[in-house]
Structures are given as C-alpha cells and as structure tokens.
mmCIF file of C-alpha atoms in Angstrom:
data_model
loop_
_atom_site.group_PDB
_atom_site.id
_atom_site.type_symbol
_atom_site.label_atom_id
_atom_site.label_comp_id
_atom_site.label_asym_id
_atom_site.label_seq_id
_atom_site.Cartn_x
_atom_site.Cartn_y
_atom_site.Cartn_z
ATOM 1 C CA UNK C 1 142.952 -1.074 -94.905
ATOM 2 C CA UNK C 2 144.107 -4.534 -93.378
ATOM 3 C CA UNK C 3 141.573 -6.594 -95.666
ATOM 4 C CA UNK C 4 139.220 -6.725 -98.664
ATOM 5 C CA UNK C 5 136.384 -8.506 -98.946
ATOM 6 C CA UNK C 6 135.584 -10.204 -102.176
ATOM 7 C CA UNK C 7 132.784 -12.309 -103.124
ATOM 8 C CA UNK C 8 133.369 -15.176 -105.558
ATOM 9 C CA UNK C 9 129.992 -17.701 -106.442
ATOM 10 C CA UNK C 10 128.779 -17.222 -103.171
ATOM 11 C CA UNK C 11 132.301 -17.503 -101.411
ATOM 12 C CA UNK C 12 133.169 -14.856 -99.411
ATOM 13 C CA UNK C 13 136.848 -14.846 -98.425
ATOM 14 C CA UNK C 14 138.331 -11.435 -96.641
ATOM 15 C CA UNK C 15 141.767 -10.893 -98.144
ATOM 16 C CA UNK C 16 144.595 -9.678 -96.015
ATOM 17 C CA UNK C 17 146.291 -7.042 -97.337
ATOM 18 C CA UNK C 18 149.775 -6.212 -97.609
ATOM 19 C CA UNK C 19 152.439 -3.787 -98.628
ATOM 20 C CA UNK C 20 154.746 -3.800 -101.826
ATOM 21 C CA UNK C 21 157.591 -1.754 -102.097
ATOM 22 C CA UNK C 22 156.289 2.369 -102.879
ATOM 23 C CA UNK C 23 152.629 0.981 -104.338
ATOM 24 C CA UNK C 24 150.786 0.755 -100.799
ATOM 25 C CA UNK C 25 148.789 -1.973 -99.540
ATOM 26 C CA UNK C 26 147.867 -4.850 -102.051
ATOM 27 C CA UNK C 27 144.948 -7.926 -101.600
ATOM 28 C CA UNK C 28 146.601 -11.180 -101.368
ATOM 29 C CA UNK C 29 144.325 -13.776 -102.626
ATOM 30 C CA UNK C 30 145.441 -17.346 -102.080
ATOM 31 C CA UNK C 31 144.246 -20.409 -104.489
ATOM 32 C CA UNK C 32 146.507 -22.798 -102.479
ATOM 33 C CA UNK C 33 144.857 -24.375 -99.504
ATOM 34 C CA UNK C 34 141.665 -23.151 -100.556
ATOM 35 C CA UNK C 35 139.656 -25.332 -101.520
ATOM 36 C CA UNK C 36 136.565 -23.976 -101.264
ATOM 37 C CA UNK C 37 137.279 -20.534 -102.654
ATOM 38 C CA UNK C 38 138.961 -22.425 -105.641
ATOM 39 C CA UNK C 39 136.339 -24.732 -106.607
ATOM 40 C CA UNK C 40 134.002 -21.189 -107.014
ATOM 41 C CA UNK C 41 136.298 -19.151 -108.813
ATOM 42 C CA UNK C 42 136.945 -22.379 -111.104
ATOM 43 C CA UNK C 43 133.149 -23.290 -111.718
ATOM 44 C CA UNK C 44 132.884 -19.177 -112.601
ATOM 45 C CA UNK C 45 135.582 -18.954 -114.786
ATOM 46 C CA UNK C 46 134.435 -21.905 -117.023
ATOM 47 C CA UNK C 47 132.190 -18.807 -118.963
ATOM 48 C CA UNK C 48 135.607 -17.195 -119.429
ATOM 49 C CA UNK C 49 136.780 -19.786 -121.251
ATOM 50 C CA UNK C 50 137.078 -18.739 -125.093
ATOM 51 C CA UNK C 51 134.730 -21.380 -127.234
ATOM 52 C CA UNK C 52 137.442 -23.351 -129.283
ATOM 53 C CA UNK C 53 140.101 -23.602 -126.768
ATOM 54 C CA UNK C 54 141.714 -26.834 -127.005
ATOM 55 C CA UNK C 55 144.286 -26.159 -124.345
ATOM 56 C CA UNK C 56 145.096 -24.499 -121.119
ATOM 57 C CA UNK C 57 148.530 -22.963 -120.336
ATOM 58 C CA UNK C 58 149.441 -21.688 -116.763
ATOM 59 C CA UNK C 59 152.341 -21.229 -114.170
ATOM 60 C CA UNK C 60 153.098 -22.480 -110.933
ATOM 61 C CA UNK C 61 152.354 -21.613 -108.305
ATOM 62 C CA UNK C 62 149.171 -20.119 -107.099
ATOM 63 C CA UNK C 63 147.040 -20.500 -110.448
ATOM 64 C CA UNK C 64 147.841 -24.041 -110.899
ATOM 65 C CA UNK C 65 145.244 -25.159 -108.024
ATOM 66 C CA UNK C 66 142.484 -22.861 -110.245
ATOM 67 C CA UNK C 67 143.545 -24.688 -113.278
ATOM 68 C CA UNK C 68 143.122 -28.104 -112.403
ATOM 69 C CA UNK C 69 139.782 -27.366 -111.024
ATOM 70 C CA UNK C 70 138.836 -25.953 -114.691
ATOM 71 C CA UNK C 71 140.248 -28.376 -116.565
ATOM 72 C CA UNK C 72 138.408 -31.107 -114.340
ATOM 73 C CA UNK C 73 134.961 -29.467 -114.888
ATOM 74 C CA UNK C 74 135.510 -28.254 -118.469
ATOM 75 C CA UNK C 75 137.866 -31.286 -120.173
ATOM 76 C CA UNK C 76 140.412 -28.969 -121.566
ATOM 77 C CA UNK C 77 143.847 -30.719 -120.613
ATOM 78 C CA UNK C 78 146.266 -27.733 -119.535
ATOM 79 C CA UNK C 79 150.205 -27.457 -119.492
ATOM 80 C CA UNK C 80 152.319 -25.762 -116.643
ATOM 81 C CA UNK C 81 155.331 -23.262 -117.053
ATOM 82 C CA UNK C 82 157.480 -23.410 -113.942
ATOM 83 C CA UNK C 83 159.750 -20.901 -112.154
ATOM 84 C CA UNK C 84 162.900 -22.692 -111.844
ATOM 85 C CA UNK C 85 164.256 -25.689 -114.473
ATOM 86 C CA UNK C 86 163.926 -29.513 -112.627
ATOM 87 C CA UNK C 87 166.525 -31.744 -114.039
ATOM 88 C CA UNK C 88 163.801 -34.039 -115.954
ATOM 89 C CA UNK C 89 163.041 -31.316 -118.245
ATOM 90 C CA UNK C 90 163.834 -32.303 -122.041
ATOM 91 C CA UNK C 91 165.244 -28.953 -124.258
ATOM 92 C CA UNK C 92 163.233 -26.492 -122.079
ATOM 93 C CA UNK C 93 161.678 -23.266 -123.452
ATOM 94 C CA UNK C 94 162.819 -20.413 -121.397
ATOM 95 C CA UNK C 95 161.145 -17.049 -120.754
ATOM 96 C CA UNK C 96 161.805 -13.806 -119.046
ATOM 97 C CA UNK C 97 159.126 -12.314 -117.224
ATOM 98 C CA UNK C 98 159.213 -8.788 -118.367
ATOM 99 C CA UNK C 99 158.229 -7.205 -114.769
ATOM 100 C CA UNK C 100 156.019 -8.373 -112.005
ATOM 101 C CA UNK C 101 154.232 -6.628 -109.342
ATOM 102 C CA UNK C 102 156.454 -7.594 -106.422
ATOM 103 C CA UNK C 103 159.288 -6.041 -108.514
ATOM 104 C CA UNK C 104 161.765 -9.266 -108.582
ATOM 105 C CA UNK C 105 162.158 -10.226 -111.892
ATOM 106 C CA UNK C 106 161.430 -14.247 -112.827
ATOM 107 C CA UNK C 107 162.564 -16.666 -115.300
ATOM 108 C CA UNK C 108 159.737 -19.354 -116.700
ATOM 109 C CA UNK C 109 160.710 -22.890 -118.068
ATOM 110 C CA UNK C 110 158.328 -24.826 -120.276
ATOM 111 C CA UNK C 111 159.793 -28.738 -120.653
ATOM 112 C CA UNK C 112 160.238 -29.593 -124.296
ATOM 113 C CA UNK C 113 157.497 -31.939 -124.357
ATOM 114 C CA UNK C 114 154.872 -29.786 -122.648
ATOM 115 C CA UNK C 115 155.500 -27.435 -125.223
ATOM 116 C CA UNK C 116 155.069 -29.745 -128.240
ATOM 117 C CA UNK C 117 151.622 -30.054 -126.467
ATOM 118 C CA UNK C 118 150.856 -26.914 -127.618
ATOM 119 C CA UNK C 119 151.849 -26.726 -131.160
ATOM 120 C CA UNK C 120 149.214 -26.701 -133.841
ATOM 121 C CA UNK C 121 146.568 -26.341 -130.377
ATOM 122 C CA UNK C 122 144.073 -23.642 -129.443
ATOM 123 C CA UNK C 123 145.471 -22.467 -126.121
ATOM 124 C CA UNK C 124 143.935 -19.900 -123.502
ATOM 125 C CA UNK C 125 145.942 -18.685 -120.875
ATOM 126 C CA UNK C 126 144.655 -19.006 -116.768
ATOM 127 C CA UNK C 127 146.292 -16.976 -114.274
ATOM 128 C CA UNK C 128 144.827 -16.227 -110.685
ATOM 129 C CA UNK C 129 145.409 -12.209 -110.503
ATOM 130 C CA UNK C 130 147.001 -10.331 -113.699
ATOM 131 C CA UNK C 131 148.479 -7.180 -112.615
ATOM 132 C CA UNK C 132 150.562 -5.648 -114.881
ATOM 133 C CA UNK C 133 150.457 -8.548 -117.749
ATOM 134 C CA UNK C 134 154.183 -9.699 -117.532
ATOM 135 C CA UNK C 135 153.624 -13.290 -116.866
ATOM 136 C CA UNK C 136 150.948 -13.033 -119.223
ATOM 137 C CA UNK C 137 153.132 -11.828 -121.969
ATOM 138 C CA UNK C 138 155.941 -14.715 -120.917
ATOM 139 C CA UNK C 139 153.383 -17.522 -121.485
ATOM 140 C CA UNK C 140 152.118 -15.847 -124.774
ATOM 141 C CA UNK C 141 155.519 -16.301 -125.543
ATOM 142 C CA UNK C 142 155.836 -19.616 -124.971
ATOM 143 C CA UNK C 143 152.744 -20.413 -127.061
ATOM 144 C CA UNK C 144 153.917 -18.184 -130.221
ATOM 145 C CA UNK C 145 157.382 -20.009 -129.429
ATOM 146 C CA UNK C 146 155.484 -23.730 -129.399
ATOM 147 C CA UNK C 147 153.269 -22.916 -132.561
ATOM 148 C CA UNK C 148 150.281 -22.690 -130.571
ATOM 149 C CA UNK C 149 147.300 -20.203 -131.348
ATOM 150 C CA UNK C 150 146.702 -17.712 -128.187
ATOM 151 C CA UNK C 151 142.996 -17.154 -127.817
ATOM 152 C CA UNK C 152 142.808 -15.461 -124.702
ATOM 153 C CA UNK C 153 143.710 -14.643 -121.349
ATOM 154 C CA UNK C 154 141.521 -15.550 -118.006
ATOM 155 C CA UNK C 155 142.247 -14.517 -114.711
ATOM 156 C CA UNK C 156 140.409 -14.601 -111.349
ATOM 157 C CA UNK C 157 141.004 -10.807 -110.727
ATOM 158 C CA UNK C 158 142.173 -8.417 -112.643
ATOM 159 C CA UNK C 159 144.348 -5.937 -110.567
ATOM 160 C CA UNK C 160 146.310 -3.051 -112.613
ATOM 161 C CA UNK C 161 147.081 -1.466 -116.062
ATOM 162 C CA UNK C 162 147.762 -4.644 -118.126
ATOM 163 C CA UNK C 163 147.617 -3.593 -121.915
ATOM 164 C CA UNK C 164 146.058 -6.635 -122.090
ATOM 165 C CA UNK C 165 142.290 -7.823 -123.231
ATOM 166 C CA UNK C 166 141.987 -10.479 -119.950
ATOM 167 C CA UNK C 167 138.588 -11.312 -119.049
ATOM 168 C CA UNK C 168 138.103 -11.873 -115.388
ATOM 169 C CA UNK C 169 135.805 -12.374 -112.665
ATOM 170 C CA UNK C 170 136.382 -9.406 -110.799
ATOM 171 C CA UNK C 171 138.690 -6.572 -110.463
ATOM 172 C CA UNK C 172 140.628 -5.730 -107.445
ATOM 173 C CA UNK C 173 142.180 -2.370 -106.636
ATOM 174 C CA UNK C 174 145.695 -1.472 -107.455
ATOM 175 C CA UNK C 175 146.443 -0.163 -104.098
ATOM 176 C CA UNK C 176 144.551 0.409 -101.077
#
C-alpha cells in the first residue's frame, strides 16, 4: 500500500507510506507545512488535554507545529526538548531516547531554564505519532528530572505497542 487515508476534523490528508528497515511500509504523517491538517488535529486534541495541566512539554521537530496550535487555542504555555544542544543552552538536561521506530537512537536536551519551567508544574506531554513510547519515556524523564508532575501523554496517532496509557485521536497501523 503506497498511502493511507486518515481523516482528522474533517481533514482528509492521504499519507504516503514508506518502508523502515524489516517492519514494512509505515504512514508518514507530516505536521510541518501543514497547516491545515494541523490546525484540526490541534482543535481535536484540546479534549485530550488532562483537566489540571498547567504545562505542555514536547520535542522538535514534527510535534512542535501541533503544539503551538494547542497551546494558542487552549492557554497552556508549553516547553520544547531538542535533538541536538545549541550553544545558548544554560546547564542542559540530557536524555537518551531509549529506541525509536526508525531504529537510530537520539539524544534530547532540555535548556536549564526551560526545565525550571516545569518544576512544581502540572505537565502533559504532546507528541504527533507515539510508536513504541521511547521519546515519550525521555520527556517523562525530563519532567521527573525538573520536579514536574506528569499527567499524561497526547498524541495525534497512536501507532505500535507503547506500554504506555497515551490518549490519541486515532490509531494508525504498525505496518502495512
């Protein structure tokens, strides 16, 4: 199968798909660029918001475009783990990603004071697709590491085994 239709508030976007390494064919949904597709995903997602959060916490690259768009519409401010330190950063916090999809391991950096931002705070983490939970573990990490409370995890799609209670909009197939 070359593509996968989804439907997302009355967006309908047909995903290419491609291959990863032994798993077969996998969607590839795309926040970036998108504006369209990410304003509906964001406006749906605001009911997967846990009441109480007082923060959002996600990583570049793909989810931050999803995140903005719910913070905008819900109020919640949101801090932003990157995949490589930038010389500005201030005693980073620094995470291994356990295992991802793609099978190329990752390291996450969370600038000192973006972290401090979550101490004491409510925080929900906002990915775009969780697969098999590792970046999702990283950033719980960071929040245990910041003395943050982790209420929950949303996600767009939902697309593997992830041990992990994420609510999402949808759920896309491990492999086609």
């Amino acid at each position: 199968m070359e593509h996968l239709t989804i439907t997302v508030g009355g967006v309908v976007r047909e995903l290419p798909t491609i291959p990863v390494g032994n798993v077969g064919r996998v969607p590839l949904v795309e926040f970036i660029g998108d504006s369209e597709l990410t304003n509906a995903a964001a406006q749906e997602m605001l009911a997967l918001i846990p009441a109480g959060t007082e923060i959002l916490l996600t990583v570049v690259t793909n989810a931050l475009p999803l995140t903005h768009e719910i913070s905008d519409r819900s109020g919640i401010p949101y801090v932003v783990a990157r995949k490589k330190r930038r010389t500005y950063m201030q005693d980073p916090l620094i995470q291994q990603v356990p295992t991802l999809t793609l099978g190329v391991g990752e390291t996450l950096w969370l600038d000192g004071p973006h972290a401090a931002r979550l101490r004491g705070k409510r925080v929900t983490i906002v990915q775009d697709v969780v697969s098999s939970g590792g970046t999702a573990q990283a950033l719980t990490r960071f929040v245990e590491r910041s003395g943050g409370t982790l209420l929950g995890y949303v996600a767009a799609f939902n697309q593997g085994s992830a041990a992990l209670p994420v609510r999402a909009l949808q759920t896309l197939p491990q492999h086609l």
